């Protein structure tokens, strides 16, 4: 029995054993080189499509990832700001507090906004120090979990296969998954953006039983927390490619049903232009989600999509 348990644990740990970046080497300066004229190219060029409300059939989706930020007092203030904000009704809104504060937020935040966790373990809970199980998140009232974020991939060292297994287990326990993908700056400059994103998508597709409760978040790593943001055209181009990959590799209806949201230095000033893009179905917001009024502005950018339609 012990041997079987050891074997199972070894399988679960796959993906945490490779070397990962040193913490002090992972900062905004690591991604400071940016060519504003840099574009991905598709060959042959795609004909432009008329803008419609959304290429996907789901509601606009905006998530706020609070990351490792906040105190009881600051989070109380943020929750108060969110509770008083006027949010457009046809948007799914989710926030992901640090695990320590999920219960506080759940008990004080308007039911209009759902709660997400920022991570979950790859299987059932047990002797896994420091980890959080999907069962525990459900017990707290979480509806979603963010998985595959670049900070988990490139700082903690989680690989594609491991993230796919985590997504499958979270779904099996009734959590929705915000499944992150995205390329490093050097991968974009080498013309590998699509290859990287497709490889990450395949790891999810190989593991999950269904895409019904998955939102894909495209977050170019070079744009996360750096102040650099993909142009609307750059983001749209990748979102189109992701949707095309879904059409070719999973049941066809998944491509239209699955929401593909953008993340990477999204703020109140750029969200409206990004929202006008046909294949951008919402946002995953980092720093700006810590400011209640600005986060509300991003949520309400759905009105730009309606105007564009």
PDB file of C-alpha atoms in Angstrom, residues 53-300:
ATOM      1  CA  UNK A  53     -20.298  41.908 -30.189  1.00  0.00           C
ATOM      2  CA  UNK A  54     -18.276  38.762 -29.445  1.00  0.00           C
ATOM      3  CA  UNK A  55     -16.922  35.866 -31.472  1.00  0.00           C
ATOM      4  CA  UNK A  56     -17.678  33.632 -28.514  1.00  0.00           C
ATOM      5  CA  UNK A  57     -21.230  33.010 -27.394  1.00  0.00           C
ATOM      6  CA  UNK A  58     -20.665  33.416 -23.642  1.00  0.00           C
ATOM      7  CA  UNK A  59     -21.027  36.559 -21.538  1.00  0.00           C
ATOM      8  CA  UNK A  60     -18.210  39.051 -21.261  1.00  0.00           C
ATOM      9  CA  UNK A  61     -15.953  37.904 -18.394  1.00  0.00           C
ATOM     10  CA  UNK A  62     -13.734  40.064 -16.179  1.00  0.00           C
ATOM     11  CA  UNK A  63     -11.559  38.591 -13.441  1.00  0.00           C
ATOM     12  CA  UNK A  64      -9.475  40.467 -10.887  1.00  0.00           C
ATOM     13  CA  UNK A  65      -6.330  38.671  -9.700  1.00  0.00           C
ATOM     14  CA  UNK A  66      -5.260  40.315  -6.448  1.00  0.00           C
ATOM     15  CA  UNK A  67      -2.125  38.141  -6.288  1.00  0.00           C
ATOM     16  CA  UNK A  68      -0.123  38.374  -3.031  1.00  0.00           C
ATOM     17  CA  UNK A  69      -1.501  41.793  -2.079  1.00  0.00           C
ATOM     18  CA  UNK A  70      -3.635  43.245   0.673  1.00  0.00           C
ATOM     19  CA  UNK A  71      -4.303  43.318   4.386  1.00  0.00           C
ATOM     20  CA  UNK A  72      -7.577  42.929   6.263  1.00  0.00           C
ATOM     21  CA  UNK A  73      -8.031  46.697   6.291  1.00  0.00           C
ATOM     22  CA  UNK A  74      -7.109  47.357   2.651  1.00  0.00           C
ATOM     23  CA  UNK A  75      -9.268  44.486   1.470  1.00  0.00           C
ATOM     24  CA  UNK A  76     -12.213  45.775   3.497  1.00  0.00           C
ATOM     25  CA  UNK A  77     -11.827  49.111   1.693  1.00  0.00           C
ATOM     26  CA  UNK A  78     -11.565  47.420  -1.703  1.00  0.00           C
ATOM     27  CA  UNK A  79     -14.658  45.309  -1.039  1.00  0.00           C
ATOM     28  CA  UNK A  80     -16.578  48.438   0.015  1.00  0.00           C
ATOM     29  CA  UNK A  81     -15.599  50.136  -3.249  1.00  0.00           C
ATOM     30  CA  UNK A  82     -16.716  47.113  -5.272  1.00  0.00           C
ATOM     31  CA  UNK A  83     -19.992  46.889  -3.383  1.00  0.00           C
ATOM     32  CA  UNK A  84     -20.799  50.501  -4.226  1.00  0.00           C
ATOM     33  CA  UNK A  85     -19.725  50.299  -7.871  1.00  0.00           C
ATOM     34  CA  UNK A  86     -22.300  50.291 -10.650  1.00  0.00           C
ATOM     35  CA  UNK A  87     -21.475  47.330 -12.885  1.00  0.00           C
ATOM     36  CA  UNK A  88     -22.984  46.508 -16.259  1.00  0.00           C
ATOM     37  CA  UNK A  89     -25.372  43.577 -15.801  1.00  0.00           C
ATOM     38  CA  UNK A  90     -24.285  41.422 -18.749  1.00  0.00           C
ATOM     39  CA  UNK A  91     -20.760  40.698 -17.458  1.00  0.00           C
ATOM     40  CA  UNK A  92     -19.539  37.797 -15.355  1.00  0.00           C
ATOM     41  CA  UNK A  93     -17.313  39.360 -12.684  1.00  0.00           C
ATOM     42  CA  UNK A  94     -14.888  37.383 -10.530  1.00  0.00           C
ATOM     43  CA  UNK A  95     -12.195  38.386  -8.029  1.00  0.00           C
ATOM     44  CA  UNK A  96      -9.348  36.227  -6.731  1.00  0.00           C
ATOM     45  CA  UNK A  97      -8.180  37.331  -3.267  1.00  0.00           C
ATOM     46  CA  UNK A  98      -5.203  35.767  -1.490  1.00  0.00           C
ATOM     47  CA  UNK A  99      -6.294  32.495   0.112  1.00  0.00           C
ATOM     48  CA  UNK A 100      -6.062  33.975   3.636  1.00  0.00           C
ATOM     49  CA  UNK A 101      -8.753  36.539   2.806  1.00  0.00           C
ATOM     50  CA  UNK A 102     -11.174  34.456   0.737  1.00  0.00           C
ATOM     51  CA  UNK A 103     -13.520  33.926   3.678  1.00  0.00           C
ATOM     52  CA  UNK A 104     -13.452  37.626   4.602  1.00  0.00           C
ATOM     53  CA  UNK A 105     -14.267  38.620   1.036  1.00  0.00           C
ATOM     54  CA  UNK A 106     -16.922  35.951   0.598  1.00  0.00           C
ATOM     55  CA  UNK A 107     -18.743  37.156   3.705  1.00  0.00           C
ATOM     56  CA  UNK A 108     -18.691  40.843   2.770  1.00  0.00           C
ATOM     57  CA  UNK A 109     -18.699  41.108  -1.033  1.00  0.00           C
ATOM     58  CA  UNK A 110     -21.859  41.537  -3.066  1.00  0.00           C
ATOM     59  CA  UNK A 111     -23.204  38.319  -4.575  1.00  0.00           C
ATOM     60  CA  UNK A 112     -22.976  40.074  -7.940  1.00  0.00           C
ATOM     61  CA  UNK A 113     -19.249  39.195  -7.920  1.00  0.00           C
ATOM     62  CA  UNK A 114     -18.052  35.598  -7.656  1.00  0.00           C
ATOM     63  CA  UNK A 115     -14.942  34.410  -5.832  1.00  0.00           C
ATOM     64  CA  UNK A 116     -11.947  32.663  -7.355  1.00  0.00           C
ATOM     65  CA  UNK A 117      -8.831  31.176  -5.826  1.00  0.00           C
ATOM     66  CA  UNK A 118      -5.399  31.840  -7.303  1.00  0.00           C
ATOM     67  CA  UNK A 119      -4.212  28.233  -7.193  1.00  0.00           C
ATOM     68  CA  UNK A 120      -5.217  24.724  -6.152  1.00  0.00           C
ATOM     69  CA  UNK A 121      -3.509  21.387  -5.605  1.00  0.00           C
ATOM     70  CA  UNK A 122      -3.363  18.694  -8.277  1.00  0.00           C
ATOM     71  CA  UNK A 123      -5.396  16.140  -6.326  1.00  0.00           C
ATOM     72  CA  UNK A 124      -7.226  15.419  -3.121  1.00  0.00           C
ATOM     73  CA  UNK A 125      -5.860  17.108  -0.020  1.00  0.00           C
ATOM     74  CA  UNK A 126      -3.612  15.373   2.492  1.00  0.00           C
ATOM     75  CA  UNK A 127       0.027  15.567   3.517  1.00  0.00           C
ATOM     76  CA  UNK A 128       0.954  18.373   1.130  1.00  0.00           C
ATOM     77  CA  UNK A 129       2.331  21.197   3.266  1.00  0.00           C
ATOM     78  CA  UNK A 130       1.340  24.652   2.093  1.00  0.00           C
ATOM     79  CA  UNK A 131      -1.061  23.469  -0.592  1.00  0.00           C
ATOM     80  CA  UNK A 132      -4.791  24.155  -0.926  1.00  0.00           C
ATOM     81  CA  UNK A 133      -7.210  21.563  -2.248  1.00  0.00           C
ATOM     82  CA  UNK A 134     -10.126  22.108  -4.587  1.00  0.00           C
ATOM     83  CA  UNK A 135     -12.377  20.610  -1.909  1.00  0.00           C
ATOM     84  CA  UNK A 136     -11.287  23.294   0.565  1.00  0.00           C
ATOM     85  CA  UNK A 137     -11.936  26.030  -1.981  1.00  0.00           C
ATOM     86  CA  UNK A 138     -15.426  24.702  -2.633  1.00  0.00           C
ATOM     87  CA  UNK A 139     -16.015  24.595   1.120  1.00  0.00           C
ATOM     88  CA  UNK A 140     -15.201  28.310   1.321  1.00  0.00           C
ATOM     89  CA  UNK A 141     -17.615  29.117  -1.485  1.00  0.00           C
ATOM     90  CA  UNK A 142     -15.182  29.607  -4.362  1.00  0.00           C
ATOM     91  CA  UNK A 143     -16.614  29.169  -7.850  1.00  0.00           C
ATOM     92  CA  UNK A 144     -13.371  29.519  -9.838  1.00  0.00           C
ATOM     93  CA  UNK A 145      -9.637  28.963  -9.671  1.00  0.00           C
ATOM     94  CA  UNK A 146      -6.826  30.570 -11.700  1.00  0.00           C
ATOM     95  CA  UNK A 147      -4.409  27.938 -13.036  1.00  0.00           C
ATOM     96  CA  UNK A 148      -1.345  28.094 -15.272  1.00  0.00           C
ATOM     97  CA  UNK A 149      -0.520  31.728 -14.483  1.00  0.00           C
ATOM     98  CA  UNK A 150       2.936  32.675 -15.741  1.00  0.00           C
ATOM     99  CA  UNK A 151       4.118  33.385 -12.200  1.00  0.00           C
ATOM    100  CA  UNK A 152       3.286  29.785 -11.308  1.00  0.00           C
ATOM    101  CA  UNK A 153       4.976  28.525 -14.465  1.00  0.00           C
ATOM    102  CA  UNK A 154       8.140  30.606 -14.461  1.00  0.00           C
ATOM    103  CA  UNK A 155       8.781  31.270 -10.757  1.00  0.00           C
ATOM    104  CA  UNK A 156       7.379  28.168  -9.059  1.00  0.00           C
ATOM    105  CA  UNK A 157       8.302  25.864 -11.940  1.00  0.00           C
ATOM    106  CA  UNK A 158       4.976  24.249 -12.840  1.00  0.00           C
ATOM    107  CA  UNK A 159       5.019  22.685 -16.297  1.00  0.00           C
ATOM    108  CA  UNK A 160       2.282  22.221 -18.873  1.00  0.00           C
ATOM    109  CA  UNK A 161       1.415  18.627 -17.972  1.00  0.00           C
ATOM    110  CA  UNK A 162       1.188  19.381 -14.258  1.00  0.00           C
ATOM    111  CA  UNK A 163      -1.060  22.382 -14.894  1.00  0.00           C
ATOM    112  CA  UNK A 164      -3.314  20.283 -17.111  1.00  0.00           C
ATOM    113  CA  UNK A 165      -3.732  17.745 -14.302  1.00  0.00           C
ATOM    114  CA  UNK A 166      -4.539  20.521 -11.844  1.00  0.00           C
ATOM    115  CA  UNK A 167      -7.202  21.855 -14.195  1.00  0.00           C
ATOM    116  CA  UNK A 168      -8.758  18.412 -14.622  1.00  0.00           C
ATOM    117  CA  UNK A 169      -8.964  17.861 -10.878  1.00  0.00           C
ATOM    118  CA  UNK A 170     -10.406  21.307 -10.171  1.00  0.00           C
ATOM    119  CA  UNK A 171     -13.107  20.726 -12.791  1.00  0.00           C
ATOM    120  CA  UNK A 172     -13.887  17.323 -11.305  1.00  0.00           C
ATOM    121  CA  UNK A 173     -14.621  19.053  -7.991  1.00  0.00           C
ATOM    122  CA  UNK A 174     -16.998  21.572  -9.538  1.00  0.00           C
ATOM    123  CA  UNK A 175     -14.710  24.597  -9.843  1.00  0.00           C
ATOM    124  CA  UNK A 176     -14.539  26.674 -12.989  1.00  0.00           C
ATOM    125  CA  UNK A 177     -10.996  27.114 -14.327  1.00  0.00           C
ATOM    126  CA  UNK A 178      -9.419  30.318 -15.610  1.00  0.00           C
ATOM    127  CA  UNK A 179      -6.756  28.619 -17.721  1.00  0.00           C
ATOM    128  CA  UNK A 180      -3.807  30.901 -18.417  1.00  0.00           C
ATOM    129  CA  UNK A 181      -1.511  30.714 -21.426  1.00  0.00           C
ATOM    130  CA  UNK A 182       1.109  33.083 -22.814  1.00  0.00           C
ATOM    131  CA  UNK A 183       4.599  33.531 -24.184  1.00  0.00           C
ATOM    132  CA  UNK A 184       7.818  35.045 -22.855  1.00  0.00           C
ATOM    133  CA  UNK A 185       9.329  38.063 -24.610  1.00  0.00           C
ATOM    134  CA  UNK A 186      12.102  36.000 -26.157  1.00  0.00           C
ATOM    135  CA  UNK A 187       9.555  33.509 -27.461  1.00  0.00           C
ATOM    136  CA  UNK A 188       7.575  36.288 -29.120  1.00  0.00           C
ATOM    137  CA  UNK A 189      10.709  37.788 -30.651  1.00  0.00           C
ATOM    138  CA  UNK A 190      11.662  34.343 -31.984  1.00  0.00           C
ATOM    139  CA  UNK A 191       8.261  34.006 -33.663  1.00  0.00           C
ATOM    140  CA  UNK A 192       7.153  31.216 -31.313  1.00  0.00           C
ATOM    141  CA  UNK A 193       4.073  32.828 -29.770  1.00  0.00           C
ATOM    142  CA  UNK A 194       1.614  30.484 -31.461  1.00  0.00           C
ATOM    143  CA  UNK A 195       3.759  27.400 -30.815  1.00  0.00           C
ATOM    144  CA  UNK A 196       3.980  28.185 -27.087  1.00  0.00           C
ATOM    145  CA  UNK A 197       0.288  28.970 -26.699  1.00  0.00           C
ATOM    146  CA  UNK A 198      -0.782  25.891 -28.661  1.00  0.00           C
ATOM    147  CA  UNK A 199       1.493  23.650 -26.588  1.00  0.00           C
ATOM    148  CA  UNK A 200      -0.027  25.031 -23.392  1.00  0.00           C
ATOM    149  CA  UNK A 201      -3.547  24.600 -24.790  1.00  0.00           C
ATOM    150  CA  UNK A 202      -2.794  20.993 -25.757  1.00  0.00           C
ATOM    151  CA  UNK A 203      -1.775  20.200 -22.177  1.00  0.00           C
ATOM    152  CA  UNK A 204      -5.191  21.372 -20.989  1.00  0.00           C
ATOM    153  CA  UNK A 205      -6.972  19.533 -23.820  1.00  0.00           C
ATOM    154  CA  UNK A 206      -5.139  16.279 -23.067  1.00  0.00           C
ATOM    155  CA  UNK A 207      -6.237  16.371 -19.428  1.00  0.00           C
ATOM    156  CA  UNK A 208      -9.687  17.938 -19.094  1.00  0.00           C
ATOM    157  CA  UNK A 209     -12.900  15.973 -19.667  1.00  0.00           C
ATOM    158  CA  UNK A 210     -14.855  19.021 -20.869  1.00  0.00           C
ATOM    159  CA  UNK A 211     -14.387  22.694 -21.706  1.00  0.00           C
ATOM    160  CA  UNK A 212     -17.787  23.729 -20.324  1.00  0.00           C
ATOM    161  CA  UNK A 213     -16.379  25.520 -17.249  1.00  0.00           C
ATOM    162  CA  UNK A 214     -13.111  26.815 -18.678  1.00  0.00           C
ATOM    163  CA  UNK A 215     -12.220  30.403 -19.545  1.00  0.00           C
ATOM    164  CA  UNK A 216      -8.935  30.802 -21.429  1.00  0.00           C
ATOM    165  CA  UNK A 217      -6.815  33.781 -20.369  1.00  0.00           C
ATOM    166  CA  UNK A 218      -4.135  34.850 -22.855  1.00  0.00           C
ATOM    167  CA  UNK A 219      -1.494  36.779 -20.939  1.00  0.00           C
ATOM    168  CA  UNK A 220       1.747  37.594 -22.777  1.00  0.00           C
ATOM    169  CA  UNK A 221       4.335  37.335 -20.018  1.00  0.00           C
ATOM    170  CA  UNK A 222       6.191  40.419 -21.198  1.00  0.00           C
ATOM    171  CA  UNK A 223       3.040  42.486 -20.534  1.00  0.00           C
ATOM    172  CA  UNK A 224       2.267  41.280 -17.001  1.00  0.00           C
ATOM    173  CA  UNK A 225       3.041  43.920 -14.411  1.00  0.00           C
ATOM    174  CA  UNK A 226       5.424  45.740 -16.742  1.00  0.00           C
ATOM    175  CA  UNK A 227       3.162  48.518 -17.940  1.00  0.00           C
ATOM    176  CA  UNK A 228       3.614  47.172 -21.469  1.00  0.00           C
ATOM    177  CA  UNK A 229       0.381  46.037 -23.042  1.00  0.00           C
ATOM    178  CA  UNK A 230      -0.211  44.215 -26.285  1.00  0.00           C
ATOM    179  CA  UNK A 231      -1.877  46.434 -28.849  1.00  0.00           C
ATOM    180  CA  UNK A 232      -5.495  45.550 -29.561  1.00  0.00           C
ATOM    181  CA  UNK A 233      -4.345  44.117 -32.891  1.00  0.00           C
ATOM    182  CA  UNK A 234      -1.634  41.963 -31.299  1.00  0.00           C
ATOM    183  CA  UNK A 235      -4.050  40.589 -28.733  1.00  0.00           C
ATOM    184  CA  UNK A 236      -6.787  39.995 -31.321  1.00  0.00           C
ATOM    185  CA  UNK A 237      -4.378  38.112 -33.575  1.00  0.00           C
ATOM    186  CA  UNK A 238      -3.472  35.640 -30.843  1.00  0.00           C
ATOM    187  CA  UNK A 239      -7.086  35.275 -29.733  1.00  0.00           C
ATOM    188  CA  UNK A 240      -8.095  34.426 -33.321  1.00  0.00           C
ATOM    189  CA  UNK A 241      -5.323  31.833 -33.480  1.00  0.00           C
ATOM    190  CA  UNK A 242      -6.406  30.310 -30.158  1.00  0.00           C
ATOM    191  CA  UNK A 243     -10.007  30.053 -31.331  1.00  0.00           C
ATOM    192  CA  UNK A 244      -8.868  28.486 -34.596  1.00  0.00           C
ATOM    193  CA  UNK A 245      -6.777  25.965 -32.634  1.00  0.00           C
ATOM    194  CA  UNK A 246      -9.837  25.028 -30.607  1.00  0.00           C
ATOM    195  CA  UNK A 247     -11.859  24.514 -33.800  1.00  0.00           C
ATOM    196  CA  UNK A 248      -9.262  22.098 -35.131  1.00  0.00           C
ATOM    197  CA  UNK A 249      -8.344  20.199 -31.962  1.00  0.00           C
ATOM    198  CA  UNK A 250     -11.392  19.916 -29.709  1.00  0.00           C
ATOM    199  CA  UNK A 251     -15.117  19.597 -30.485  1.00  0.00           C
ATOM    200  CA  UNK A 252     -16.026  22.413 -32.841  1.00  0.00           C
ATOM    201  CA  UNK A 253     -18.673  23.958 -30.597  1.00  0.00           C
ATOM    202  CA  UNK A 254     -15.995  24.547 -27.937  1.00  0.00           C
ATOM    203  CA  UNK A 255     -14.416  27.254 -30.092  1.00  0.00           C
ATOM    204  CA  UNK A 256     -17.552  29.382 -30.076  1.00  0.00           C
ATOM    205  CA  UNK A 257     -18.608  28.624 -26.494  1.00  0.00           C
ATOM    206  CA  UNK A 258     -15.231  29.142 -24.804  1.00  0.00           C
ATOM    207  CA  UNK A 259     -14.446  32.669 -23.692  1.00  0.00           C
ATOM    208  CA  UNK A 260     -10.927  33.888 -24.450  1.00  0.00           C
ATOM    209  CA  UNK A 261      -9.955  36.822 -22.256  1.00  0.00           C
ATOM    210  CA  UNK A 262      -6.871  39.043 -22.324  1.00  0.00           C
ATOM    211  CA  UNK A 263      -4.525  39.880 -19.456  1.00  0.00           C
ATOM    212  CA  UNK A 264      -1.341  41.913 -19.192  1.00  0.00           C
ATOM    213  CA  UNK A 265      -1.307  45.481 -17.817  1.00  0.00           C
ATOM    214  CA  UNK A 266      -5.016  45.974 -18.543  1.00  0.00           C
ATOM    215  CA  UNK A 267      -6.260  49.203 -16.971  1.00  0.00           C
ATOM    216  CA  UNK A 268      -9.081  51.690 -17.119  1.00  0.00           C
ATOM    217  CA  UNK A 269      -7.353  53.594 -19.908  1.00  0.00           C
ATOM    218  CA  UNK A 270      -6.832  50.784 -22.407  1.00  0.00           C
ATOM    219  CA  UNK A 271      -9.664  48.351 -21.683  1.00  0.00           C
ATOM    220  CA  UNK A 272     -12.229  50.029 -23.945  1.00  0.00           C
ATOM    221  CA  UNK A 273     -10.072  49.771 -27.072  1.00  0.00           C
ATOM    222  CA  UNK A 274      -9.130  46.183 -26.266  1.00  0.00           C
ATOM    223  CA  UNK A 275     -12.765  45.283 -25.652  1.00  0.00           C
ATOM    224  CA  UNK A 276     -13.705  46.354 -29.180  1.00  0.00           C
ATOM    225  CA  UNK A 277     -11.795  43.415 -30.641  1.00  0.00           C
ATOM    226  CA  UNK A 278     -14.090  40.641 -31.803  1.00  0.00           C
ATOM    227  CA  UNK A 279     -12.259  37.748 -30.159  1.00  0.00           C
ATOM    228  CA  UNK A 280     -11.472  39.457 -26.840  1.00  0.00           C
ATOM    229  CA  UNK A 281     -14.227  38.168 -24.559  1.00  0.00           C
ATOM    230  CA  UNK A 282     -13.099  39.956 -21.406  1.00  0.00           C
ATOM    231  CA  UNK A 283     -10.070  40.493 -19.200  1.00  0.00           C
ATOM    232  CA  UNK A 284      -7.951  39.046 -16.419  1.00  0.00           C
ATOM    233  CA  UNK A 285      -6.776  42.097 -14.502  1.00  0.00           C
ATOM    234  CA  UNK A 286      -3.829  42.344 -12.121  1.00  0.00           C
ATOM    235  CA  UNK A 287      -2.782  45.602 -10.451  1.00  0.00           C
ATOM    236  CA  UNK A 288      -5.783  47.607 -11.624  1.00  0.00           C
ATOM    237  CA  UNK A 289      -8.126  45.151  -9.890  1.00  0.00           C
ATOM    238  CA  UNK A 290      -6.824  46.458  -6.548  1.00  0.00           C
ATOM    239  CA  UNK A 291      -8.517  49.797  -7.259  1.00  0.00           C
ATOM    240  CA  UNK A 292     -12.281  49.409  -7.026  1.00  0.00           C
ATOM    241  CA  UNK A 293     -13.337  52.328  -9.269  1.00  0.00           C
ATOM    242  CA  UNK A 294     -10.796  51.425 -11.969  1.00  0.00           C
ATOM    243  CA  UNK A 295     -11.792  47.769 -11.895  1.00  0.00           C
ATOM    244  CA  UNK A 296     -15.411  48.856 -12.362  1.00  0.00           C
ATOM    245  CA  UNK A 297     -14.354  50.889 -15.401  1.00  0.00           C
ATOM    246  CA  UNK A 298     -12.747  47.776 -16.881  1.00  0.00           C
ATOM    247  CA  UNK A 299     -15.863  45.698 -16.195  1.00  0.00           C
ATOM    248  CA  UNK A 300     -18.001  48.354 -17.855  1.00  0.00           C
TER     249      UNK A 300
END
